Every structure is written in structure tokens, then in C-alpha cells.
Tab-separated table of C-alpha atoms in Angstrom:
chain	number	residue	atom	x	y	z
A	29	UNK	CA	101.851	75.762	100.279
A	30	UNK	CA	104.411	75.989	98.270
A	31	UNK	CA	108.050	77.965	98.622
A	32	UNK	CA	106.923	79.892	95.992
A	33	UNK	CA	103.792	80.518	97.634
A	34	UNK	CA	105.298	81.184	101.014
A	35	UNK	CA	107.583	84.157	99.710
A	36	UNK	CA	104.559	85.310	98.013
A	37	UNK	CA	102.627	85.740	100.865
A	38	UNK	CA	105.444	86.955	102.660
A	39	UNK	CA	105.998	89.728	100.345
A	40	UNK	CA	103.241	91.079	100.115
A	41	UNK	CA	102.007	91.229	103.895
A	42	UNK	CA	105.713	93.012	104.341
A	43	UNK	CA	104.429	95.521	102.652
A	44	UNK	CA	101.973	96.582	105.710
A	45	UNK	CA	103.786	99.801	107.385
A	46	UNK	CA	105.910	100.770	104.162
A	47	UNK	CA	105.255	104.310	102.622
A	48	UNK	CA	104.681	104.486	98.910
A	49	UNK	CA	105.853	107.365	97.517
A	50	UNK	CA	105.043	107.091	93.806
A	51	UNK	CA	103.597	104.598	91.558
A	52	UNK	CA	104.824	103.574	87.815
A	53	UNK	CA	103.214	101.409	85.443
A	54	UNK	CA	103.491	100.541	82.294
A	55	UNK	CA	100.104	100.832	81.132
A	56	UNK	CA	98.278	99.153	78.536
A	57	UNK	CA	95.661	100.339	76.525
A	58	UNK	CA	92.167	98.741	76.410
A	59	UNK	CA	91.318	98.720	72.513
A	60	UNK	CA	94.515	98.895	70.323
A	61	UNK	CA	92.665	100.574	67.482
A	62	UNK	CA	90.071	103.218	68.591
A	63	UNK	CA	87.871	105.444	66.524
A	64	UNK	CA	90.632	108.217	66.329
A	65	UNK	CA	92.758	105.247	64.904
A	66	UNK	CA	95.476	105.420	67.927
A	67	UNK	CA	94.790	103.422	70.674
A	68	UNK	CA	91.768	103.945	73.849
A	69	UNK	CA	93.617	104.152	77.487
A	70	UNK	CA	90.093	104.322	79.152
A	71	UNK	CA	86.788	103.418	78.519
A	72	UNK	CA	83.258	104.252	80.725
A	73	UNK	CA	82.578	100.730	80.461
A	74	UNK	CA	85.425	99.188	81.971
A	75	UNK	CA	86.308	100.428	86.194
A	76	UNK	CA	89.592	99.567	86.179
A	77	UNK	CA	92.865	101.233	84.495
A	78	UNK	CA	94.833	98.493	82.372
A	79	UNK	CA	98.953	97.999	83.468
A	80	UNK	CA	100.838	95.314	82.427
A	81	UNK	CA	103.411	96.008	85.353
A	82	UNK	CA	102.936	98.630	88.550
A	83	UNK	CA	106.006	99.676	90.325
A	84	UNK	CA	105.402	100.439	93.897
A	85	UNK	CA	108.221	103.258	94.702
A	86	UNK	CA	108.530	103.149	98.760
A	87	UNK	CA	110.237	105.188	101.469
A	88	UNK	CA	114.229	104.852	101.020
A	89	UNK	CA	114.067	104.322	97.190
A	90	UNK	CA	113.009	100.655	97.899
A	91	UNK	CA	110.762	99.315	95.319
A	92	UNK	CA	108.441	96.395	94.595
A	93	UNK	CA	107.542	95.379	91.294
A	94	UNK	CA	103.988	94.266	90.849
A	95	UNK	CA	103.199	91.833	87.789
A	96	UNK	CA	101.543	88.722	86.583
A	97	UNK	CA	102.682	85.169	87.016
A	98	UNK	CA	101.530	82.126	84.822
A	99	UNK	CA	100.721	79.498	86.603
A	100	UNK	CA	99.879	76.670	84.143
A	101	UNK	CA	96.807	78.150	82.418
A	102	UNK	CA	96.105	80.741	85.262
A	103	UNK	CA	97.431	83.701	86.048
A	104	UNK	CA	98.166	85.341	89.384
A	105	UNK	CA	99.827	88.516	90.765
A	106	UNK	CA	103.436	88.439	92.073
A	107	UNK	CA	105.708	90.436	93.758
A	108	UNK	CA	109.678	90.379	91.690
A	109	UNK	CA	112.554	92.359	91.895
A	110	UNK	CA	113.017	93.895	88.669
A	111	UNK	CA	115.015	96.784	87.083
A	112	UNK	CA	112.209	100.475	87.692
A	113	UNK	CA	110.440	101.016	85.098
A	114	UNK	CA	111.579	104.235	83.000
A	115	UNK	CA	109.307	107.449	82.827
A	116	UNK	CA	110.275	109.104	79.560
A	117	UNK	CA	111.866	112.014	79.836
A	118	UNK	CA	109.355	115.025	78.929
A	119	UNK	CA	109.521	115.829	75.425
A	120	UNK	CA	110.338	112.318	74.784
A	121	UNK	CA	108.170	111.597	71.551
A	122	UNK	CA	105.807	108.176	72.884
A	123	UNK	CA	104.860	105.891	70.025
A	124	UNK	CA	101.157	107.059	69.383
A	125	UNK	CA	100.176	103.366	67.751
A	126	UNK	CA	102.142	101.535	70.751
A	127	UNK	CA	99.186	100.216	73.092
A	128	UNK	CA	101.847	100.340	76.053
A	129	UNK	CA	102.943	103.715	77.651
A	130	UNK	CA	104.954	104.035	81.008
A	131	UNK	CA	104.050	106.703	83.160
A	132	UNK	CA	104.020	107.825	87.076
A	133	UNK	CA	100.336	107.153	88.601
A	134	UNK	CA	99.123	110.160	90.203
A	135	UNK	CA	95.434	108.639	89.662
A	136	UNK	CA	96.500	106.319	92.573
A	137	UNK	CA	96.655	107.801	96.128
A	138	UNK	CA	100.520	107.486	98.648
A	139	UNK	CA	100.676	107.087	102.067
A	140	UNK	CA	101.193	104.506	104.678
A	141	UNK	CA	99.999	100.752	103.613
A	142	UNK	CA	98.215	100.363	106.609
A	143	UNK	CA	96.644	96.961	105.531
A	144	UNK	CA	96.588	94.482	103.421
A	145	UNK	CA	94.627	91.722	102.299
A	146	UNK	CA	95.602	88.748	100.388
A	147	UNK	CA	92.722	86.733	98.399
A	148	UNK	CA	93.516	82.965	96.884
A	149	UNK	CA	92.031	80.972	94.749
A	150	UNK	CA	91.773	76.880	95.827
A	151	UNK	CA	95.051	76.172	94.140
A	152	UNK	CA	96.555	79.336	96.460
A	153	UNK	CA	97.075	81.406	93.593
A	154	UNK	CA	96.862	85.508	94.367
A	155	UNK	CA	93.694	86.495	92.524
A	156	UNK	CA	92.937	89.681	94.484
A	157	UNK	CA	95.549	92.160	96.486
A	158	UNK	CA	93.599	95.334	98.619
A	159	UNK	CA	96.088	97.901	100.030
A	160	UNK	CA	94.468	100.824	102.357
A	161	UNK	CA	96.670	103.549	101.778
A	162	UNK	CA	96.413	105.802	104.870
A	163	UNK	CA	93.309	104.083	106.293
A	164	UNK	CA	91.892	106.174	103.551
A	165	UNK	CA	91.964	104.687	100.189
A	166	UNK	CA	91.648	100.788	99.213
A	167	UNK	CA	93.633	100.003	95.868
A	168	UNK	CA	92.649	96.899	94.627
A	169	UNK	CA	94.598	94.943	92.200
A	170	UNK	CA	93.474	92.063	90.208
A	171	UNK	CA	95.423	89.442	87.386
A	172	UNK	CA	92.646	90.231	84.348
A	173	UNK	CA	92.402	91.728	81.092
A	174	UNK	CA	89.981	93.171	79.402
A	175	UNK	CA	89.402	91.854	75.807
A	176	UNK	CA	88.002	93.749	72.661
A	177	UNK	CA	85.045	91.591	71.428
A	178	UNK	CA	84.096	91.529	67.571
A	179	UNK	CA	80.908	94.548	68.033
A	180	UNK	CA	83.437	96.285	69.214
A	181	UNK	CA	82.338	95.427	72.776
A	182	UNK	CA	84.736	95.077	75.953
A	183	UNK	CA	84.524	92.302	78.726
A	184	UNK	CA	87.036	91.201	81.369
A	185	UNK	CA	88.811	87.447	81.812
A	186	UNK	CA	89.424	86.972	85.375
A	187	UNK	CA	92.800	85.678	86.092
A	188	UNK	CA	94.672	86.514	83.168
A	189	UNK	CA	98.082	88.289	82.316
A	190	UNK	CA	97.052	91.943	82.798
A	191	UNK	CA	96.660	94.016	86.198
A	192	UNK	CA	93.397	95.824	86.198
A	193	UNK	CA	93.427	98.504	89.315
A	194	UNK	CA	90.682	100.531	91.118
A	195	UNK	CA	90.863	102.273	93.856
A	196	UNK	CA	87.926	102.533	96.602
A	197	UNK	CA	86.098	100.498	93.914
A	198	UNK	CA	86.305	102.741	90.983
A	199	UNK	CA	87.983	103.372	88.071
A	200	UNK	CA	90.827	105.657	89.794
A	201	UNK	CA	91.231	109.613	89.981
A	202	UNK	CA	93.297	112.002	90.709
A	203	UNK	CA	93.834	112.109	94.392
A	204	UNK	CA	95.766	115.633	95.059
């Protein structure tokens, strides 16, 4: 393995015990041009929601920022420190044509990480992160995209620059 590698690993099974508290993405839409001309956030066909970053917001205002990482011509997902995303303030006009919007996640359920598991690919590359939330809830996270075909159909490339999230193996709801 790699240093690199190493931290990786090492951030990510820290996160076992930590409480998350919120979660902000900044999501990305999965057809830029829908029938309504603006763009489609969700589609039946595709069981995952689309982010191009997920901030993990954990007890103590800590936070982890979730996100892709190139790693020649594959992707994988990576833990960075980065400046929190932004939730606009409400009444803050969004750009309706804009296929990325930052907003909390209520979809995606808090509590207590009480596991983790890590998946590589050969190279070691993170192509798979499951967090159970509470012993209650598995969020998955995956590096993908999903990509508008010319019918107008949508398909998903595995290990590429988006994060595609479920959670107990769906595309995610509201948890109350």
C-alpha cells in the first residue's frame, strides 16, 4: 500500500464511533436538460441520488469531506479536508439551469457510525464505502456516474468522478 492509501484507510475506519449530525452535498443532477427544460434531480430508473461532494457534519462541528479522487483513468472515493460546503440561505434564488445544487440531506439517516466497511479494487483503490448508521441504516457510497445516453436513456460507469448514494440499498428517503 501506498501512504496515500494508508491514510485512506485510516480515515475512513476512524470514522467508526463518530456521530453524524447532518449531511451536505452538492448534488448533481442526472439529465441536464429534462422535459420541463431545467434539469432532472431523480429518476425511477436510476437507485442512487447523484453528489459530486457529501459533507459528513459530526459531533463537535468536526467534518469529513467525502469526494472523488482520479487515479490515472480510475476514480475512487477519498476522504479531504476541505472548506463546508454552503447551504444557501432560504430565499436565496438557485440557478434553475445549473445541474449542481447544495443542500442538507435529510433523505440520509444520523446516528452513530457503528461500522464500516471498506471495498478495493486490485490496484487498492476505494470503489465501495458502507456506513451502518445506528446499526439501523447502511449508506452505501460508490465513485460512478450516471450518463445520459442518445434515446434519452440513463446507465451508470462504475468508478468514475461522481458519488452515487443509497441507503439500505435504495434510492434514499426521508428518514424522520
Amino acid at each position: 500500500m501506498t501512504m496515500w492509501t494508508d491514510r485512506q484507510h485510516a480515515l475512513w475506519h476512524g470514522l467508526r464511533g463518530r456521530t453524524v449530525e447532518a449531511w451536505v452535498a452538492a448534488e448533481m443532477a442526472v439529465r441536464e436538460i429534462a422535459s420541463d427544460g431545467k434539469p432532472q434531480w431523480h429518476d425511477p430508473t436510476v437507485p442512487f441520488l447523484q453528489l459530486g461532494r457529501l459533507d459528513a457534519v459530526l459531533e463537535q462541528d468536526a467534518r469529513h469531506s467525502i469526494v472523488t479522487c482520479q487515479s490515472i483513468d480510475e476514480w475512487e472515493l477519498a476522504i479531504l479536508d476541505l472548506p463546508p460546503l454552503q447551504i444557501p440561505d432560504p430565499g436565496e434564488e438557485h440557478d434553475e439551469a445549473s445541474i449542481y445544487r447544495t443542500r442538507a440531506l435529510p433523505e440520509l439517516p444520523l446516528g452513530v457510525i457503528s461500522d464500516i466497511r471498506v471495498q478495493t479494487d486490485d490496484k487498492g483503490l476505494v470503489i465501495e464505502i458502507q456506513l451502518e448508521i445506528s446499526s439501523q441504516h447502511t449508506v452505501t457510497l460508490i465513485p460512478a456516474e450516471v450518463l445520459e445516453e442518445r434515446d434519452g436513456t440513463l446507465r451508470i460507469v462504475h468508478q468514475d468522478e461522481s458519488i452515487l448514494v443509497q441507503v439500505d440499498g435504495r434510492f434514499p428517503g426521508v428518514w424522520g
